[in-house]
Amino acid sequence: GTRAPWVLLLALVLLRPPRATALIPRARCSISSSARPPLAALGSASSPLPPPDEALERNYARFSWAFAVAHGTVTTVLGYSAAELGSAASPSGTTLFLTYSLTALVLSRPVLSALSPRRTLSLGFLLYLVYVSSYFVAVSFPPLSWAFVPGSFAGGAASGLLWPAQGAYYARAARASAER
């Protein structure tokens, strides 16, 4: 139960979100947007699909793995909190989900527009680290179990920012792949 913050920290350090927009230089594009063949011709003998870009696929896989580890760590904390913290878990869960809903509805779009998907993802991962660390503090030092409530506020804000930023990142990666 107490290893969760370290797993997330390791994922954050080793697997920071890569840039989807700068993965494929324009000079390497094999099909320009103006000379794009019709969809029926793609993959045929006269116009084979270009080989996959290994850097794009590698960054896509790294990001997917990092996001999965972070999400798994956070949901594990959420699941264990009721058993480990007892009555302190209820206000924390309420804080987490209320903050998530408000952040996703009100703040995610302006923050995403101001920061970019990559920076918003980094901010969200950092806030997830605060959330998981607050759980670690609450479980390790029972008199500080109240720390999980402000940590849950950070976790809710992280979720509200991460999910829209993830969608924007995947959209950019798909666009970069399609433009090859």
PDB file of C-alpha atoms in Angstrom:
ATOM      1  CA  GLY A   1       0.000   0.000   0.000  1.00  0.00           C
ATOM      2  CA  THR A   2       2.830   2.469   0.733  1.00  0.00           C
ATOM      3  CA  ARG A   3       4.704   1.853  -2.529  1.00  0.00           C
ATOM      4  CA  ALA A   4       2.088   3.606  -4.680  1.00  0.00           C
ATOM      5  CA  PRO A   5       3.643   7.122  -4.500  1.00  0.00           C
ATOM      6  CA  TRP A   6       7.037   5.782  -5.514  1.00  0.00           C
ATOM      7  CA  VAL A   7       5.628   3.930  -8.511  1.00  0.00           C
ATOM      8  CA  LEU A   8       3.901   7.105  -9.699  1.00  0.00           C
ATOM      9  CA  LEU A   9       7.020   9.192  -9.093  1.00  0.00           C
ATOM     10  CA  LEU A  10       9.084   6.743 -11.129  1.00  0.00           C
ATOM     11  CA  ALA A  11       6.525   6.859 -13.948  1.00  0.00           C
ATOM     12  CA  LEU A  12       6.544  10.662 -13.881  1.00  0.00           C
ATOM     13  CA  VAL A  13      10.325  10.909 -14.022  1.00  0.00           C
ATOM     14  CA  LEU A  14      10.956   8.239 -16.636  1.00  0.00           C
ATOM     15  CA  LEU A  15       7.876   8.600 -18.782  1.00  0.00           C
ATOM     16  CA  ARG A  16       7.080  12.277 -19.139  1.00  0.00           C
ATOM     17  CA  PRO A  17       4.553  12.993 -21.906  1.00  0.00           C
ATOM     18  CA  PRO A  18       6.336  13.230 -25.268  1.00  0.00           C
ATOM     19  CA  ARG A  19       5.501  15.874 -27.860  1.00  0.00           C
ATOM     20  CA  ALA A  20       3.034  14.700 -30.456  1.00  0.00           C
ATOM     21  CA  THR A  21       3.404  17.697 -32.738  1.00  0.00           C
ATOM     22  CA  ALA A  22       7.147  17.544 -33.335  1.00  0.00           C
ATOM     23  CA  LEU A  23       7.478  13.832 -33.959  1.00  0.00           C
ATOM     24  CA  ILE A  24       7.524  13.850 -37.750  1.00  0.00           C
ATOM     25  CA  PRO A  25       9.365  16.568 -39.618  1.00  0.00           C
ATOM     26  CA  ARG A  26       7.568  17.812 -42.734  1.00  0.00           C
ATOM     27  CA  ALA A  27      10.532  16.859 -44.932  1.00  0.00           C
ATOM     28  CA  ARG A  28      10.022  13.172 -44.075  1.00  0.00           C
ATOM     29  CA  CYS A  29       6.343  13.081 -45.036  1.00  0.00           C
ATOM     30  CA  SER A  30       5.873  10.580 -47.835  1.00  0.00           C
ATOM     31  CA  ILE A  31       2.363  11.789 -48.746  1.00  0.00           C
ATOM     32  CA  SER A  32       1.798  15.531 -48.803  1.00  0.00           C
ATOM     33  CA  SER A  33      -1.631  16.857 -47.908  1.00  0.00           C
ATOM     34  CA  SER A  34      -2.139  18.250 -51.440  1.00  0.00           C
ATOM     35  CA  ALA A  35      -1.182  15.000 -53.208  1.00  0.00           C
ATOM     36  CA  ARG A  36      -3.026  12.611 -50.936  1.00  0.00           C
ATOM     37  CA  PRO A  37      -4.533   9.635 -52.846  1.00  0.00           C
ATOM     38  CA  PRO A  38      -8.167   8.635 -52.313  1.00  0.00           C
ATOM     39  CA  LEU A  39      -8.784   6.252 -49.419  1.00  0.00           C
ATOM     40  CA  ALA A  40      -9.519   3.360 -51.795  1.00  0.00           C
ATOM     41  CA  ALA A  41      -6.018   3.635 -53.269  1.00  0.00           C
ATOM     42  CA  LEU A  42      -4.270   3.479 -49.893  1.00  0.00           C
ATOM     43  CA  GLY A  43      -2.654   0.135 -49.329  1.00  0.00           C
ATOM     44  CA  SER A  44      -2.978  -0.955 -52.965  1.00  0.00           C
ATOM     45  CA  ALA A  45      -0.019  -2.001 -55.084  1.00  0.00           C
ATOM     46  CA  SER A  46      -0.030   1.339 -56.898  1.00  0.00           C
ATOM     47  CA  SER A  47       0.071   3.382 -53.663  1.00  0.00           C
ATOM     48  CA  PRO A  48       1.296   1.390 -50.664  1.00  0.00           C
ATOM     49  CA  LEU A  49       0.979   2.851 -47.192  1.00  0.00           C
ATOM     50  CA  PRO A  50       4.187   4.432 -45.931  1.00  0.00           C
ATOM     51  CA  PRO A  51       6.104   2.399 -43.366  1.00  0.00           C
ATOM     52  CA  PRO A  52       5.151   3.177 -39.773  1.00  0.00           C
ATOM     53  CA  ASP A  53       7.138   5.908 -38.069  1.00  0.00           C
ATOM     54  CA  GLU A  54       8.896   4.155 -35.198  1.00  0.00           C
ATOM     55  CA  ALA A  55       9.401   7.331 -33.133  1.00  0.00           C
ATOM     56  CA  LEU A  56       5.693   8.156 -33.301  1.00  0.00           C
ATOM     57  CA  GLU A  57       4.682   4.644 -32.314  1.00  0.00           C
ATOM     58  CA  ARG A  58       7.258   4.500 -29.515  1.00  0.00           C
ATOM     59  CA  ASN A  59       6.121   7.850 -28.042  1.00  0.00           C
ATOM     60  CA  TYR A  60       2.471   6.852 -28.350  1.00  0.00           C
ATOM     61  CA  ALA A  61       3.172   3.585 -26.507  1.00  0.00           C
ATOM     62  CA  ARG A  62       5.268   5.324 -23.825  1.00  0.00           C
ATOM     63  CA  PHE A  63       2.552   7.865 -23.179  1.00  0.00           C
ATOM     64  CA  SER A  64      -0.177   5.201 -23.062  1.00  0.00           C
ATOM     65  CA  TRP A  65       1.874   3.168 -20.600  1.00  0.00           C
ATOM     66  CA  ALA A  66       2.609   6.200 -18.381  1.00  0.00           C
ATOM     67  CA  PHE A  67      -1.035   7.213 -18.380  1.00  0.00           C
ATOM     68  CA  ALA A  68      -2.130   3.669 -17.520  1.00  0.00           C
ATOM     69  CA  VAL A  69       0.339   3.425 -14.617  1.00  0.00           C
ATOM     70  CA  ALA A  70      -0.719   6.819 -13.257  1.00  0.00           C
ATOM     71  CA  HIS A  71      -4.417   5.967 -13.556  1.00  0.00           C
ATOM     72  CA  GLY A  72      -3.878   2.552 -11.973  1.00  0.00           C
ATOM     73  CA  THR A  73      -1.981   4.098  -9.079  1.00  0.00           C
ATOM     74  CA  VAL A  74      -4.670   6.692  -8.450  1.00  0.00           C
ATOM     75  CA  THR A  75      -7.549   4.233  -8.598  1.00  0.00           C
ATOM     76  CA  THR A  76      -5.651   1.901  -6.261  1.00  0.00           C
ATOM     77  CA  VAL A  77      -5.325   4.730  -3.728  1.00  0.00           C
ATOM     78  CA  LEU A  78      -9.023   5.467  -4.081  1.00  0.00           C
ATOM     79  CA  GLY A  79      -9.864   1.811  -3.457  1.00  0.00           C
ATOM     80  CA  TYR A  80      -7.551   1.371  -0.481  1.00  0.00           C
ATOM     81  CA  SER A  81      -8.430   4.659   1.192  1.00  0.00           C
ATOM     82  CA  ALA A  82     -11.753   3.405   2.583  1.00  0.00           C
ATOM     83  CA  ALA A  83     -10.124   0.369   4.165  1.00  0.00           C
ATOM     84  CA  GLU A  84      -7.029   2.159   5.453  1.00  0.00           C
ATOM     85  CA  LEU A  85      -8.411   5.532   6.570  1.00  0.00           C
ATOM     86  CA  GLY A  86     -11.940   4.680   7.644  1.00  0.00           C
ATOM     87  CA  SER A  87     -13.972   7.828   8.317  1.00  0.00           C
ATOM     88  CA  ALA A  88     -11.355  10.139   6.716  1.00  0.00           C
ATOM     89  CA  ALA A  89     -11.954   8.481   3.345  1.00  0.00           C
ATOM     90  CA  SER A  90     -15.530   9.734   2.921  1.00  0.00           C
ATOM     91  CA  PRO A  91     -14.793  13.483   2.812  1.00  0.00           C
ATOM     92  CA  SER A  92     -11.751  12.731   0.674  1.00  0.00           C
ATOM     93  CA  GLY A  93     -13.791  10.853  -1.915  1.00  0.00           C
ATOM     94  CA  THR A  94     -16.401  13.614  -1.979  1.00  0.00           C
ATOM     95  CA  THR A  95     -13.680  16.227  -2.407  1.00  0.00           C
ATOM     96  CA  LEU A  96     -12.017  14.224  -5.174  1.00  0.00           C
ATOM     97  CA  PHE A  97     -15.139  13.727  -7.283  1.00  0.00           C
ATOM     98  CA  LEU A  98     -16.571  17.195  -6.721  1.00  0.00           C
ATOM     99  CA  THR A  99     -13.259  18.825  -7.668  1.00  0.00           C
ATOM    100  CA  TYR A 100     -12.924  16.527 -10.680  1.00  0.00           C
ATOM    101  CA  SER A 101     -16.387  17.486 -11.938  1.00  0.00           C
ATOM    102  CA  LEU A 102     -15.904  21.214 -11.468  1.00  0.00           C
ATOM    103  CA  THR A 103     -12.416  21.213 -12.974  1.00  0.00           C
ATOM    104  CA  ALA A 104     -13.518  19.208 -16.013  1.00  0.00           C
ATOM    105  CA  LEU A 105     -16.546  21.440 -16.592  1.00  0.00           C
ATOM    106  CA  VAL A 106     -15.048  24.845 -15.873  1.00  0.00           C
ATOM    107  CA  LEU A 107     -11.244  24.862 -15.915  1.00  0.00           C
ATOM    108  CA  SER A 108     -10.022  22.187 -18.288  1.00  0.00           C
ATOM    109  CA  ARG A 109     -10.566  24.046 -21.557  1.00  0.00           C
ATOM    110  CA  PRO A 110      -9.008  27.371 -20.483  1.00  0.00           C
ATOM    111  CA  VAL A 111      -6.025  25.621 -18.892  1.00  0.00           C
ATOM    112  CA  LEU A 112      -5.545  23.394 -21.926  1.00  0.00           C
ATOM    113  CA  SER A 113      -5.686  26.416 -24.230  1.00  0.00           C
ATOM    114  CA  ALA A 114      -3.251  28.402 -22.101  1.00  0.00           C
ATOM    115  CA  LEU A 115      -0.695  25.682 -21.420  1.00  0.00           C
ATOM    116  CA  SER A 116      -0.814  23.150 -24.322  1.00  0.00           C
ATOM    117  CA  PRO A 117      -1.671  19.461 -23.997  1.00  0.00           C
ATOM    118  CA  ARG A 118       1.851  18.465 -22.978  1.00  0.00           C
ATOM    119  CA  ARG A 119       2.141  21.031 -20.181  1.00  0.00           C
ATOM    120  CA  THR A 120      -1.392  20.301 -18.999  1.00  0.00           C
ATOM    121  CA  LEU A 121      -0.527  16.599 -18.839  1.00  0.00           C
ATOM    122  CA  SER A 122       2.618  17.383 -16.857  1.00  0.00           C
ATOM    123  CA  LEU A 123       0.613  19.546 -14.443  1.00  0.00           C
ATOM    124  CA  GLY A 124      -1.990  16.804 -14.087  1.00  0.00           C
ATOM    125  CA  PHE A 125       0.647  14.149 -13.402  1.00  0.00           C
ATOM    126  CA  LEU A 126       2.240  16.429 -10.799  1.00  0.00           C
ATOM    127  CA  LEU A 127      -1.141  16.929  -9.097  1.00  0.00           C
ATOM    128  CA  TYR A 128      -1.680  13.161  -9.152  1.00  0.00           C
ATOM    129  CA  LEU A 129       1.643  12.828  -7.356  1.00  0.00           C
ATOM    130  CA  VAL A 130       0.390  15.254  -4.684  1.00  0.00           C
ATOM    131  CA  TYR A 131      -2.765  13.142  -4.310  1.00  0.00           C
ATOM    132  CA  VAL A 132      -0.926   9.834  -3.981  1.00  0.00           C
ATOM    133  CA  SER A 133       1.668  11.379  -1.648  1.00  0.00           C
ATOM    134  CA  SER A 134      -1.079  12.734   0.611  1.00  0.00           C
ATOM    135  CA  TYR A 135      -2.431   9.196   0.898  1.00  0.00           C
ATOM    136  CA  PHE A 136       1.044   7.975   1.815  1.00  0.00           C
ATOM    137  CA  VAL A 137       1.289  10.653   4.536  1.00  0.00           C
ATOM    138  CA  ALA A 138      -2.223   9.899   5.849  1.00  0.00           C
ATOM    139  CA  VAL A 139      -1.559   6.155   6.090  1.00  0.00           C
ATOM    140  CA  SER A 140       1.982   6.448   7.455  1.00  0.00           C
ATOM    141  CA  PHE A 141       1.173   9.108  10.058  1.00  0.00           C
ATOM    142  CA  PRO A 142      -2.412   8.619  11.352  1.00  0.00           C
ATOM    143  CA  PRO A 143      -2.566  11.989  13.159  1.00  0.00           C
ATOM    144  CA  LEU A 144      -2.091  13.571   9.711  1.00  0.00           C
ATOM    145  CA  SER A 145      -4.956  11.666   8.050  1.00  0.00           C
ATOM    146  CA  TRP A 146      -6.613  15.045   7.413  1.00  0.00           C
ATOM    147  CA  ALA A 147      -3.899  15.654   4.766  1.00  0.00           C
ATOM    148  CA  PHE A 148      -5.736  13.291   2.454  1.00  0.00           C
ATOM    149  CA  VAL A 149      -8.595  15.795   1.986  1.00  0.00           C
ATOM    150  CA  PRO A 150      -6.452  18.576   0.434  1.00  0.00           C
ATOM    151  CA  GLY A 151      -4.594  15.857  -1.467  1.00  0.00           C
ATOM    152  CA  SER A 152      -7.941  14.697  -2.838  1.00  0.00           C
ATOM    153  CA  PHE A 153      -8.591  18.238  -4.014  1.00  0.00           C
ATOM    154  CA  ALA A 154      -5.315  18.028  -5.991  1.00  0.00           C
ATOM    155  CA  GLY A 155      -6.281  14.581  -7.315  1.00  0.00           C
ATOM    156  CA  GLY A 156      -9.666  15.828  -8.496  1.00  0.00           C
ATOM    157  CA  ALA A 157      -8.071  18.790 -10.236  1.00  0.00           C
ATOM    158  CA  ALA A 158      -5.547  16.427 -11.826  1.00  0.00           C
ATOM    159  CA  SER A 159      -8.279  14.184 -13.204  1.00  0.00           C
ATOM    160  CA  GLY A 160     -10.279  17.116 -14.493  1.00  0.00           C
ATOM    161  CA  LEU A 161      -7.232  18.351 -16.400  1.00  0.00           C
ATOM    162  CA  LEU A 162      -5.730  15.024 -17.482  1.00  0.00           C
ATOM    163  CA  TRP A 163      -8.647  13.482 -19.325  1.00  0.00           C
ATOM    164  CA  PRO A 164      -9.233  16.396 -21.737  1.00  0.00           C
ATOM    165  CA  ALA A 165      -5.456  16.822 -22.189  1.00  0.00           C
ATOM    166  CA  GLN A 166      -5.128  13.119 -22.954  1.00  0.00           C
ATOM    167  CA  GLY A 167      -7.760  13.452 -25.670  1.00  0.00           C
ATOM    168  CA  ALA A 168      -5.963  16.461 -27.153  1.00  0.00           C
ATOM    169  CA  TYR A 169      -2.636  14.603 -27.064  1.00  0.00           C
ATOM    170  CA  TYR A 170      -4.070  11.533 -28.801  1.00  0.00           C
ATOM    171  CA  ALA A 171      -5.763  13.754 -31.399  1.00  0.00           C
ATOM    172  CA  ARG A 172      -2.431  15.449 -32.163  1.00  0.00           C
ATOM    173  CA  ALA A 173      -0.684  12.095 -32.379  1.00  0.00           C
ATOM    174  CA  ALA A 174      -3.342  10.798 -34.773  1.00  0.00           C
ATOM    175  CA  ARG A 175      -3.078  13.971 -36.852  1.00  0.00           C
ATOM    176  CA  ALA A 176       0.728  13.634 -36.995  1.00  0.00           C
ATOM    177  CA  SER A 177       0.373  10.016 -38.064  1.00  0.00           C
ATOM    178  CA  ALA A 178      -2.200  10.887 -40.731  1.00  0.00           C
ATOM    179  CA  GLU A 179       0.011  13.663 -42.107  1.00  0.00           C
ATOM    180  CA  ARG A 180       2.911  11.313 -42.712  1.00  0.00           C
TER     181      ARG A 180
END
